[in-house]
Short mmCIF file of C-alpha atoms in Angstrom, two decimals:
data_model
loop_
_atom_site.label_atom_id
_atom_site.label_comp_id
_atom_site.label_asym_id
_atom_site.label_seq_id
_atom_site.Cartn_x
_atom_site.Cartn_y
_atom_site.Cartn_z
CA MET T 1 -21.97 15.24 13.92
CA ALA T 2 -18.83 16.47 12.18
CA LYS T 3 -16.21 18.25 14.21
CA ILE T 4 -13.88 20.56 12.29
CA LEU T 5 -10.29 20.83 13.47
CA ALA T 6 -7.25 22.52 11.96
CA LEU T 7 -4.90 19.60 11.43
CA THR T 8 -1.87 18.71 9.36
CA GLY T 9 -2.01 15.63 7.15
CA ASN T 10 0.09 13.73 9.66
CA GLU T 11 -2.24 14.70 12.49
CA ALA T 12 -5.29 13.84 10.40
CA ALA T 13 -3.92 10.34 9.72
CA ALA T 14 -3.08 9.99 13.44
CA TYR T 15 -6.67 11.00 14.32
CA ALA T 16 -7.96 8.32 11.95
CA MET T 17 -5.72 5.76 13.67
CA MET T 18 -6.87 6.92 17.10
CA GLN T 19 -10.51 6.59 16.09
CA ILE T 20 -9.87 3.14 14.60
CA ASN T 21 -8.21 2.25 17.94
CA PRO T 22 -5.99 -0.58 16.66
CA ASP T 23 -4.83 -3.29 19.05
CA VAL T 24 -1.16 -2.93 18.15
CA VAL T 25 0.94 -0.22 16.50
CA ALA T 26 4.66 -0.73 15.99
CA ALA T 27 6.64 2.21 14.69
CA TYR T 28 9.99 3.77 14.09
CA PRO T 29 10.32 7.49 13.36
CA ILE T 30 11.36 8.79 9.94
CA THR T 31 10.86 12.21 8.40
CA PRO T 32 8.21 13.18 7.30
CA GLN T 33 6.21 10.46 9.12
CA THR T 34 7.62 11.32 12.57
CA ALA T 35 4.94 13.85 13.48
CA LEU T 36 2.23 11.30 12.65
CA MET T 37 3.53 8.75 15.13
CA GLN T 38 4.31 11.49 17.65
CA LYS T 39 0.66 12.52 17.56
CA PHE T 40 -0.46 8.92 17.84
CA ALA T 41 1.92 8.44 20.80
CA ASP T 42 0.14 11.42 22.43
CA PHE T 43 -3.17 9.58 22.05
CA VAL T 44 -1.63 6.50 23.65
CA ALA T 45 -0.17 8.54 26.53
CA ASP T 46 -3.46 10.34 27.06
CA GLY T 47 -5.36 7.07 27.21
CA ASP T 48 -7.44 7.88 24.13
CA VAL T 49 -6.70 4.45 22.68
CA ASP T 50 -6.21 0.93 24.03
CA THR T 51 -3.37 0.36 21.60
CA GLU T 52 -0.19 -1.44 22.57
CA LEU T 53 2.41 0.90 21.04
CA ILE T 54 5.67 -0.92 20.38
CA LEU T 55 8.68 1.30 19.86
CA VAL T 56 11.10 -0.77 17.84
CA GLU T 57 14.69 -0.35 16.69
CA SER T 58 14.12 -0.12 12.92
CA GLU T 59 11.43 -0.20 10.26
CA HIS T 60 12.31 -3.81 9.50
CA SER T 61 11.31 -4.53 13.08
CA ALA T 62 8.29 -2.23 12.88
CA MET T 63 6.84 -4.22 9.99
CA SER T 64 7.90 -7.51 11.59
CA ALA T 65 6.14 -6.67 14.86
CA THR T 66 3.07 -5.52 12.93
CA VAL T 67 3.02 -8.78 10.98
CA GLY T 68 3.42 -10.79 14.19
CA ALA T 69 0.61 -8.89 15.89
CA SER T 70 -1.67 -9.21 12.88
CA ALA T 71 -1.00 -12.94 12.56
CA GLY T 72 -1.76 -13.18 16.27
CA GLY T 73 -5.22 -11.83 15.52
CA ALA T 74 -4.73 -8.16 16.37
CA ARG T 75 -5.80 -5.19 14.29
CA ALA T 76 -2.32 -3.85 13.64
CA MET T 77 -0.99 -0.69 12.03
CA THR T 78 2.25 1.15 11.41
CA ALA T 79 3.39 4.13 9.32
CA THR T 80 6.56 5.01 7.49
CA ALA T 81 8.21 6.90 4.64
CA ALA T 82 10.93 6.56 2.01
CA ASN T 83 14.03 4.79 3.34
CA GLY T 84 11.98 3.41 6.21
CA LEU T 85 9.71 1.68 3.72
CA ALA T 86 12.78 0.46 1.87
CA LEU T 87 14.12 -1.09 5.07
CA MET T 88 10.76 -2.80 5.64
CA TRP T 89 10.83 -4.27 2.14
CA GLU T 90 11.27 -7.94 2.92
CA ILE T 91 8.47 -7.97 5.48
CA VAL T 92 6.18 -5.78 3.34
CA TYR T 93 5.93 -8.72 0.93
CA ILE T 94 5.45 -11.18 3.79
CA ALA T 95 2.52 -9.17 5.21
CA ALA T 96 0.76 -9.43 1.86
CA SER T 97 1.61 -13.10 1.29
CA ASN T 98 0.31 -14.01 4.75
CA ARG T 99 -2.91 -12.13 3.88
CA LEU T 100 -2.64 -9.85 6.89
CA PRO T 101 -4.90 -6.78 6.59
CA ILE T 102 -2.44 -4.25 8.01
CA VAL T 103 -3.06 -0.58 7.23
CA MET T 104 -0.03 1.68 6.89
CA PRO T 105 0.04 5.38 6.10
CA VAL T 106 3.07 6.07 3.86
CA VAL T 107 4.17 9.70 3.92
CA ASN T 108 5.66 9.92 0.44
CA ARG T 109 9.30 11.00 0.36
CA ALA T 110 12.13 10.62 -2.14
CA LEU T 111 14.43 7.65 -1.77
CA SER T 112 18.16 8.26 -1.34
CA ALA T 113 20.63 9.02 -2.90
CA PRO T 114 21.18 11.93 -2.88
CA ILE T 115 19.58 12.06 0.55
CA ASN T 116 16.41 14.10 0.47
CA ILE T 117 13.50 14.37 2.85
CA LEU T 118 10.98 15.98 0.49
CA CYS T 119 8.11 14.55 -1.51
CA ASP T 120 8.07 12.23 -4.42
CA HIS T 121 6.44 8.85 -4.99
CA SER T 122 9.54 6.71 -5.46
CA ASP T 123 8.99 4.99 -2.09
CA SER T 124 5.45 3.69 -2.57
CA MET T 125 5.91 3.19 -6.33
CA GLY T 126 8.96 1.06 -5.62
CA CYS T 127 6.80 -1.49 -3.82
CA ARG T 128 3.86 -1.43 -6.19
CA ASP T 129 4.42 -5.14 -6.85
CA ALA T 130 4.58 -6.12 -3.16
CA GLY T 131 0.91 -7.10 -3.03
CA TRP T 132 -0.39 -4.14 -1.03
CA ILE T 133 -3.43 -2.08 -1.89
CA GLN T 134 -2.30 1.51 -2.56
CA ILE T 135 -4.62 4.44 -2.01
CA TYR T 136 -3.26 7.91 -2.80
CA SER T 137 -4.56 11.02 -1.03
CA GLU T 138 -4.91 14.48 -2.51
CA ASN T 139 -5.01 16.37 0.79
CA ALA T 140 -5.15 15.93 4.57
CA GLN T 141 -8.90 15.31 4.55
CA GLU T 142 -8.40 12.42 2.15
CA ALA T 143 -5.52 11.07 4.23
CA TYR T 144 -7.97 10.89 7.15
CA ASP T 145 -10.84 9.49 5.10
CA ASN T 146 -8.66 6.98 3.24
CA THR T 147 -7.05 5.62 6.41
CA ILE T 148 -10.48 4.79 7.86
CA GLN T 149 -11.72 3.26 4.61
CA ALA T 150 -8.50 1.30 4.05
CA MET T 151 -9.14 -0.63 7.27
CA ARG T 152 -12.52 -1.81 6.00
CA ILE T 153 -11.19 -2.64 2.53
CA ALA T 154 -8.15 -4.55 3.81
CA GLU T 155 -10.12 -6.58 6.36
CA HIS T 156 -12.94 -7.55 4.01
CA PRO T 157 -13.04 -11.37 3.88
CA ASP T 158 -12.85 -11.32 0.07
CA VAL T 159 -9.78 -9.08 0.21
CA LEU T 160 -7.60 -9.80 3.29
CA THR T 161 -4.78 -7.76 1.82
CA PRO T 162 -2.72 -5.04 3.51
CA ALA T 163 -3.19 -1.44 2.41
CA MET T 164 -0.98 1.62 2.17
CA VAL T 165 -2.53 5.04 2.37
CA THR T 166 -0.17 7.59 0.92
CA LEU T 167 0.05 11.27 1.66
CA ASP T 168 2.59 13.56 0.00
CA GLY T 169 5.44 14.37 2.36
CA PHE T 170 5.36 17.94 3.75
CA ILE T 171 2.86 19.13 1.12
CA ILE T 172 0.09 17.15 2.84
CA SER T 173 1.82 15.79 5.94
CA HIS T 174 2.87 19.22 7.27
CA GLY T 175 0.27 21.42 5.60
CA MET T 176 -2.61 22.45 7.86
CA GLU T 177 -6.21 22.25 6.71
CA ASP T 178 -9.69 22.28 8.16
CA ILE T 179 -10.45 18.60 8.68
CA ARG T 180 -13.96 17.30 9.09
CA LEU T 181 -13.71 14.51 11.62
CA LEU T 182 -16.28 11.86 12.29
CA GLU T 183 -17.17 11.00 15.86
CA LYS T 184 -14.97 8.25 17.29
CA LYS T 185 -17.97 6.01 17.87
CA GLU T 186 -19.04 6.49 14.26
CA VAL T 187 -15.59 5.39 13.06
CA GLN T 188 -15.69 2.46 15.47
CA LYS T 189 -19.04 1.42 14.05
CA PHE T 190 -17.82 1.93 10.49
CA VAL T 191 -14.70 -0.21 10.82
CA GLY T 192 -16.45 -2.74 13.07
CA GLU T 193 -14.74 -5.47 15.02
CA TYR T 194 -11.92 -7.28 13.29
CA LYS T 195 -12.53 -11.01 13.25
CA PRO T 196 -9.28 -12.61 12.12
CA PRO T 197 -9.97 -15.85 10.22
CA TYR T 198 -7.02 -17.79 11.65
CA PRO T 199 -5.44 -16.04 14.64
CA LEU T 200 -2.15 -17.52 15.74
CA LEU T 201 -3.09 -16.97 19.39
CA ASN T 202 -5.91 -19.47 19.43
CA PRO T 203 -4.90 -22.60 21.33
CA GLN T 204 -8.13 -24.32 20.26
CA HIS T 205 -7.08 -24.17 16.62
CA PRO T 206 -3.31 -23.97 16.31
CA VAL T 207 -2.14 -22.92 12.85
CA THR T 208 1.20 -22.38 11.15
CA TYR T 209 2.07 -19.06 9.45
CA GLY T 210 4.93 -18.77 6.97
CA PRO T 211 5.91 -22.39 6.32
CA ILE T 212 8.49 -23.30 3.67
CA ASP T 213 6.94 -23.89 0.28
CA PHE T 214 8.70 -25.19 -2.82
CA HIS T 215 8.01 -25.72 -6.51
CA ASP T 216 5.08 -27.97 -5.68
CA TYR T 217 2.86 -25.43 -3.84
CA TYR T 218 4.41 -21.92 -3.88
CA PHE T 219 2.76 -21.03 -7.20
CA GLU T 220 -0.69 -22.15 -6.00
CA HIS T 221 -0.24 -20.19 -2.77
CA LYS T 222 0.65 -16.97 -4.61
CA ARG T 223 -2.20 -17.07 -7.10
CA PRO T 224 -5.04 -16.35 -4.61
CA GLN T 225 -3.32 -13.04 -3.75
CA VAL T 226 -4.24 -11.92 -7.26
CA ASP T 227 -7.92 -12.58 -6.54
CA GLY T 228 -7.77 -10.79 -3.18
CA MET T 229 -6.27 -7.75 -4.86
CA GLU T 230 -8.79 -7.86 -7.70
CA ASN T 231 -11.67 -8.09 -5.20
CA ALA T 232 -10.34 -4.96 -3.48
CA LYS T 233 -11.54 -2.95 -6.47
CA ARG T 234 -15.18 -3.84 -5.87
CA VAL T 235 -14.85 -3.53 -2.11
CA ALA T 236 -13.13 -0.11 -2.34
CA VAL T 237 -16.09 1.22 -4.32
CA GLN T 238 -18.60 -0.25 -1.84
CA VAL T 239 -16.72 1.10 1.16
CA GLY T 240 -16.22 4.49 -0.53
CA HIS T 241 -19.97 4.69 -1.13
CA GLU T 242 -20.84 3.69 2.43
CA PHE T 243 -18.31 6.20 3.77
CA GLY T 244 -20.05 8.85 1.71
CA GLN T 245 -23.36 8.08 3.40
CA LYS T 246 -21.75 8.61 6.81
CA SER T 247 -19.57 11.60 6.01
CA GLY T 248 -21.00 13.22 2.89
CA ARG T 249 -17.71 12.50 1.10
CA THR T 250 -18.12 9.64 -1.37
CA TYR T 251 -15.07 7.96 -2.86
CA GLY T 252 -14.52 5.84 -5.96
CA LEU T 253 -11.45 4.38 -7.61
CA PHE T 254 -10.70 7.80 -9.07
CA ASP T 255 -12.19 11.24 -9.42
CA ALA T 256 -13.03 12.21 -13.00
CA TYR T 257 -13.07 16.01 -12.96
CA ARG T 258 -14.75 17.72 -15.95
CA MET T 259 -13.92 14.62 -17.98
CA GLU T 260 -17.21 13.93 -19.72
CA ASP T 261 -16.76 16.25 -22.69
CA ALA T 262 -13.02 16.79 -22.24
CA GLU T 263 -10.76 16.59 -25.29
CA ILE T 264 -7.47 16.74 -23.41
CA ALA T 265 -6.89 15.21 -19.99
CA ALA T 266 -4.20 14.71 -17.40
CA VAL T 267 -3.93 11.69 -15.10
CA ILE T 268 -2.47 12.61 -11.72
CA LEU T 269 -1.88 11.01 -8.30
CA GLY T 270 -1.71 12.81 -4.97
CA SER T 271 -1.58 16.48 -4.04
CA THR T 272 -0.73 17.70 -7.56
CA ALA T 273 -4.30 16.89 -8.57
CA GLY T 274 -5.28 19.81 -6.34
CA THR T 275 -2.91 22.07 -8.27
CA ALA T 276 -4.33 20.89 -11.60
CA ARG T 277 -8.01 21.51 -10.79
CA PRO T 278 -7.89 25.35 -10.99
CA VAL T 279 -5.82 25.04 -14.18
CA VAL T 280 -8.60 22.94 -15.71
CA ASP T 281 -11.18 25.51 -14.57
CA GLU T 282 -9.20 28.34 -16.13
CA LEU T 283 -8.80 26.47 -19.42
CA ARG T 284 -12.52 25.75 -19.46
CA GLN T 285 -13.23 29.49 -19.06
CA ARG T 286 -11.11 30.03 -22.16
CA GLY T 287 -13.15 27.44 -24.02
CA ILE T 288 -10.52 24.70 -23.93
CA LYS T 289 -12.08 21.34 -23.11
CA ALA T 290 -9.67 20.15 -20.45
CA GLY T 291 -10.24 17.45 -17.87
CA LEU T 292 -8.47 15.82 -14.94
CA LEU T 293 -8.47 12.21 -13.88
CA LYS T 294 -7.29 12.05 -10.30
CA LEU T 295 -6.42 8.45 -9.56
CA ARG T 296 -7.05 7.33 -6.00
CA VAL T 297 -6.63 3.56 -6.03
CA PHE T 298 -3.39 2.71 -7.83
CA ARG T 299 -3.32 -0.91 -6.61
CA PRO T 300 -5.48 -2.64 -7.71
CA PHE T 301 -5.15 -0.61 -10.90
CA PRO T 302 -8.59 0.20 -12.35
CA ALA T 303 -7.46 -0.37 -15.93
CA MET T 304 -10.80 -0.95 -17.63
CA GLU T 305 -12.46 1.88 -15.74
CA ILE T 306 -9.69 4.34 -16.64
CA ALA T 307 -9.68 3.29 -20.29
CA LYS T 308 -13.42 3.92 -20.38
CA VAL T 309 -13.07 7.46 -19.03
CA LEU T 310 -10.14 8.27 -21.35
CA SER T 311 -11.72 6.78 -24.47
CA GLY T 312 -12.40 9.36 -27.15
CA LYS T 313 -9.98 11.94 -25.76
CA LYS T 314 -7.70 13.61 -28.29
CA ALA T 315 -4.61 13.53 -26.10
CA VAL T 316 -3.74 12.39 -22.58
CA ALA T 317 -0.89 13.37 -20.27
CA VAL T 318 0.17 11.10 -17.42
CA LEU T 319 2.10 12.69 -14.56
CA ASP T 320 4.56 10.56 -12.64
CA ARG T 321 6.25 11.67 -9.45
CA SER T 322 8.81 8.87 -9.67
CA LEU T 323 11.18 7.30 -12.16
CA SER T 324 11.22 3.75 -13.40
CA PHE T 325 14.70 3.45 -14.85
CA GLY T 326 14.85 1.60 -18.13
CA ALA T 327 11.06 1.47 -18.45
CA GLN T 328 9.14 3.25 -21.20
CA GLY T 329 8.09 5.99 -18.80
CA GLY T 330 6.94 6.43 -15.22
CA PRO T 331 4.97 3.64 -13.50
CA LEU T 332 1.59 5.37 -13.87
CA PHE T 333 2.27 6.13 -17.54
CA CYS T 334 3.04 2.49 -18.32
CA GLU T 335 -0.12 1.34 -16.53
CA VAL T 336 -2.35 3.86 -18.32
CA CYS T 337 -0.84 2.98 -21.71
CA SER T 338 -1.42 -0.74 -21.25
CA ALA T 339 -4.96 -0.09 -20.05
CA LEU T 340 -5.70 1.91 -23.21
CA TYR T 341 -3.97 -0.64 -25.47
CA ASN T 342 -5.82 -3.59 -23.97
CA GLU T 343 -9.16 -1.82 -24.35
CA GLY T 344 -8.36 -0.99 -27.97
CA HIS T 345 -7.95 2.78 -27.66
CA ARG T 346 -5.22 4.35 -29.77
CA ILE T 347 -4.90 7.75 -28.09
CA PRO T 348 -1.71 9.84 -28.06
CA VAL T 349 -0.35 9.68 -24.49
CA ILE T 350 2.56 11.68 -23.17
CA ASN T 351 4.35 11.31 -19.89
CA PHE T 352 5.61 14.01 -17.54
CA ILE T 353 8.07 13.14 -14.81
CA TYR T 354 7.76 15.85 -12.19
CA GLY T 355 8.37 16.91 -8.62
CA LEU T 356 11.25 14.57 -7.79
CA GLY T 357 12.82 15.23 -4.40
CA GLY T 358 10.30 17.94 -3.64
CA ARG T 359 10.78 19.98 -6.83
CA ALA T 360 7.95 22.51 -6.85
CA VAL T 361 4.94 21.94 -9.06
CA GLU T 362 3.25 25.27 -9.58
CA ILE T 363 0.17 26.30 -11.52
CA GLU T 364 2.38 27.39 -14.46
CA ASN T 365 3.99 23.94 -14.62
CA ILE T 366 0.58 22.32 -14.96
CA GLN T 367 -0.39 24.97 -17.53
CA GLU T 368 2.66 23.87 -19.53
CA VAL T 369 1.38 20.27 -19.39
CA TYR T 370 -1.99 21.26 -20.87
CA GLN T 371 -0.30 23.52 -23.44
CA LYS T 372 1.77 20.61 -24.71
CA LEU T 373 -1.34 18.41 -24.61
CA GLY T 374 -3.18 20.95 -26.76
CA LYS T 375 -0.44 20.76 -29.38
CA VAL T 376 -0.49 16.96 -29.38
CA ALA T 377 -4.29 16.99 -29.68
CA LYS T 378 -4.11 19.38 -32.63
CA THR T 379 -1.46 17.50 -34.60
CA GLY T 380 -1.96 13.98 -33.29
CA ASN T 381 1.83 13.74 -33.23
CA VAL T 382 3.84 12.83 -30.15
CA THR T 383 7.38 14.05 -30.67
CA LYS T 384 8.57 13.38 -27.14
CA ILE T 385 6.91 10.65 -25.11
CA VAL T 386 8.67 11.22 -21.79
CA ASN T 387 9.01 14.84 -20.68
CA TYR T 388 10.61 16.26 -17.55
CA LEU T 389 8.60 19.04 -15.97
CA ASN T 390 10.40 21.99 -14.35
CA LEU T 391 13.83 20.41 -14.85
CA ARG T 392 16.80 22.65 -15.67
CA GLU T 393 18.38 21.55 -18.95
CA MET A 1 5.41 -35.88 -10.53
CA SER A 2 1.66 -36.41 -10.66
CA GLN A 3 0.60 -32.76 -10.33
CA ALA A 4 -2.97 -33.50 -11.45
CA LYS A 5 -3.76 -35.14 -8.12
CA GLU A 6 -2.53 -32.20 -6.05
CA PRO A 7 -5.08 -29.56 -4.93
CA GLY A 8 -5.59 -26.47 -7.11
CA TYR A 9 -5.00 -22.94 -5.85
CA LYS A 10 -8.66 -22.42 -4.96
CA ASP A 11 -8.58 -25.42 -2.61
CA LEU A 12 -5.72 -24.13 -0.46
CA PRO A 13 -5.97 -22.09 2.75
CA LEU A 14 -5.28 -18.38 2.22
CA GLY A 15 -1.83 -17.06 3.03
CA ALA A 16 -0.20 -20.51 2.73
CA LEU A 17 -1.36 -21.23 6.28
CA ILE A 18 -1.26 -24.75 7.66
CA LEU A 19 -4.54 -25.22 9.48
CA ASP A 20 -4.03 -28.72 10.87
CA ALA A 21 -1.74 -29.05 13.84
CA GLY A 22 0.72 -31.93 14.13
CA ASN A 23 0.83 -32.75 10.45
CA SER A 24 4.59 -32.93 10.04
CA GLU A 25 4.18 -36.71 10.18
CA LYS A 26 2.67 -36.50 6.71
CA TYR A 27 5.77 -34.84 5.33
CA GLU A 28 8.30 -37.56 4.68
CA THR A 29 11.87 -36.39 5.01
CA GLY A 30 13.51 -39.83 4.75
CA GLY A 31 14.46 -39.14 1.15
CA TRP A 32 16.97 -36.53 2.26
CA ARG A 33 19.39 -39.15 3.66
CA THR A 34 22.91 -39.84 2.49
CA PHE A 35 23.98 -41.78 5.58
CA MET A 36 21.69 -44.08 7.51
CA PRO A 37 21.95 -45.08 11.17
CA VAL A 38 22.67 -48.71 12.02
CA HIS A 39 21.87 -49.93 15.53
CA ASP A 40 23.77 -52.64 17.40
CA PRO A 41 21.41 -54.17 20.02
CA LYS A 42 24.32 -55.97 21.73
CA LYS A 43 25.97 -52.66 22.64
CA CYS A 44 22.83 -50.61 23.35
CA THR A 45 22.06 -49.90 27.03
CA ASN A 46 18.66 -48.29 26.25
CA CYS A 47 19.68 -45.01 27.84
CA LEU A 48 17.46 -43.43 25.11
CA LEU A 49 19.65 -40.36 24.65
CA CYS A 50 19.09 -40.90 20.91
CA TRP A 51 15.32 -40.73 21.43
CA ILE A 52 15.65 -37.52 23.47
CA LEU A 53 17.94 -35.79 20.99
CA CYS A 54 16.65 -36.93 17.59
CA PRO A 55 15.32 -33.73 15.96
CA ASP A 56 12.78 -35.63 13.89
CA GLY A 57 11.34 -38.00 16.48
CA ALA A 58 12.58 -40.84 14.32
CA ILE A 59 13.64 -43.17 17.16
CA ILE A 60 10.95 -45.73 17.87
CA VAL A 61 10.66 -46.77 21.51
CA LYS A 62 8.57 -49.65 22.83
CA ASN A 63 8.32 -50.64 26.48
CA GLU A 64 10.98 -48.07 27.32
CA LYS A 65 13.41 -49.78 24.98
CA PHE A 66 14.96 -48.84 21.65
CA ALA A 67 12.83 -50.49 18.95
CA GLY A 68 14.19 -49.13 15.67
CA PHE A 69 14.31 -46.08 13.39
CA ASN A 70 11.43 -44.47 11.55
CA MET A 71 13.12 -44.35 8.18
CA LYS A 72 10.32 -42.28 6.63
CA HIS A 73 11.41 -39.35 8.74
CA CYS A 74 15.09 -40.00 9.58
CA LYS A 75 17.06 -37.39 7.63
CA GLY A 76 20.35 -39.13 8.33
CA CYS A 77 21.77 -36.24 10.33
CA GLY A 78 23.77 -38.56 12.59
CA ILE A 79 22.93 -36.83 15.86
CA CYS A 80 21.90 -40.17 17.39
CA ALA A 81 25.29 -41.72 16.51
CA GLU A 82 27.14 -38.64 17.75
CA GLU A 83 25.25 -38.50 21.06
CA CYS A 84 25.35 -42.23 21.84
CA PRO A 85 27.78 -42.30 24.82
CA PRO A 86 31.47 -42.76 23.81
CA LYS A 87 31.91 -46.00 25.73
CA ILE A 88 28.80 -47.52 24.12
CA LYS A 89 28.65 -46.31 20.49
CA ALA A 90 25.73 -48.54 19.59
CA ILE A 91 24.79 -46.44 16.54
CA THR A 92 27.00 -45.96 13.50
CA MET A 93 26.28 -44.08 10.30
CA VAL A 94 26.84 -45.93 7.05
CA LYS A 95 26.50 -44.69 3.50
CA GLU A 96 23.11 -45.67 2.20
CA LYS A 97 22.86 -47.56 -1.07
CA LYS A 98 19.85 -46.46 -3.10
#
């Protein structure tokens, strides 16, 4: 059943899109997403999809056209990165508020300035409050798997919320791996037919999208988005399980690696989790009880579930590949801390900001994280809450 | 405002959609007025330019003749008075006393 191809992360995500065969894709090129859309454009040109590919003049238009198509009843997708996502901003919120289940790969790249094309998570983290589901990928295989699953999660009637699937720029997007692909017909069966609840292009039942809404109804119209997002947690687990039955690769909200008896643990998003795994293995060989919590679904944030896995640990490190200026640490750090606080766990937690603008994260950098964690675990004292990994002082 | 009578968030269509077509009639915009139109039947030739151009459909026509304003929806924009032909000027806008 499974075909194995050597693909980059961008190509893997494009294959997932091809196999989903969306009705409409609107896109504008931006590094490092360009190769993804280029590959998808190949599929369009070769007649491998029925997709109407709209080449627009900006990302603001790309998201606008995607929203229009989705409201019209189409299964619509786009993809972007960094400044492209920033330019989409206004419409990113509108897609979520209109409850349009758009799926968008985001190839993580640092936001300007200074201008930089390399990986960090400032782009997707910046719109963590926009109302989109966010699923982070560790490698190209996950970028492929997550894109397929995101379609099912987003379109679930209890969810109807757009979803971003992130893949680290260049590290995943341009790195080549063996990718296990499903058959196109299997993917088609898995995602099923999209039945839009209220398509705009239905003359039998004309509806209005995006009306003006004041103090009297706006609040009531926003509140159900919270439920849709919350439901996505349950649906993501169901879909991840079902995907596992088809592919042999089961997904949950996160991957708890050697966490059961761990005393120290790091919480990581994206490709760096892959760098941390051998570090954990090496520490284990030396008798140090280290663990790794690789978070997959950042929105909705699985707070209770994470607190449960981290409970009883002696010290926890949270790694953030983005800054949140003026906050008490990176976005992931703040989320993990509130999860622990609300569940009544008083565990020392330290934050590491790392990898901004493509700064390398090597094995020795992760070793440093666990070394510092070991010290915190031993003393119970946190001298420095926010640390900057591999930064020249 | 009697908020208790309004529907709760669970009763509303998802995505703030409006599912019933042609419901703008239920939304009364007459309260927006500062100036109100006044019609002079002696001058009016029933050309119905006002009816054609009123953005809110607030000109009432019966038997192909001007029959009044729908004051629940007239926003007082004055387009009817502006567009009434210069030699006729059967509609004037006057400040509304509330």
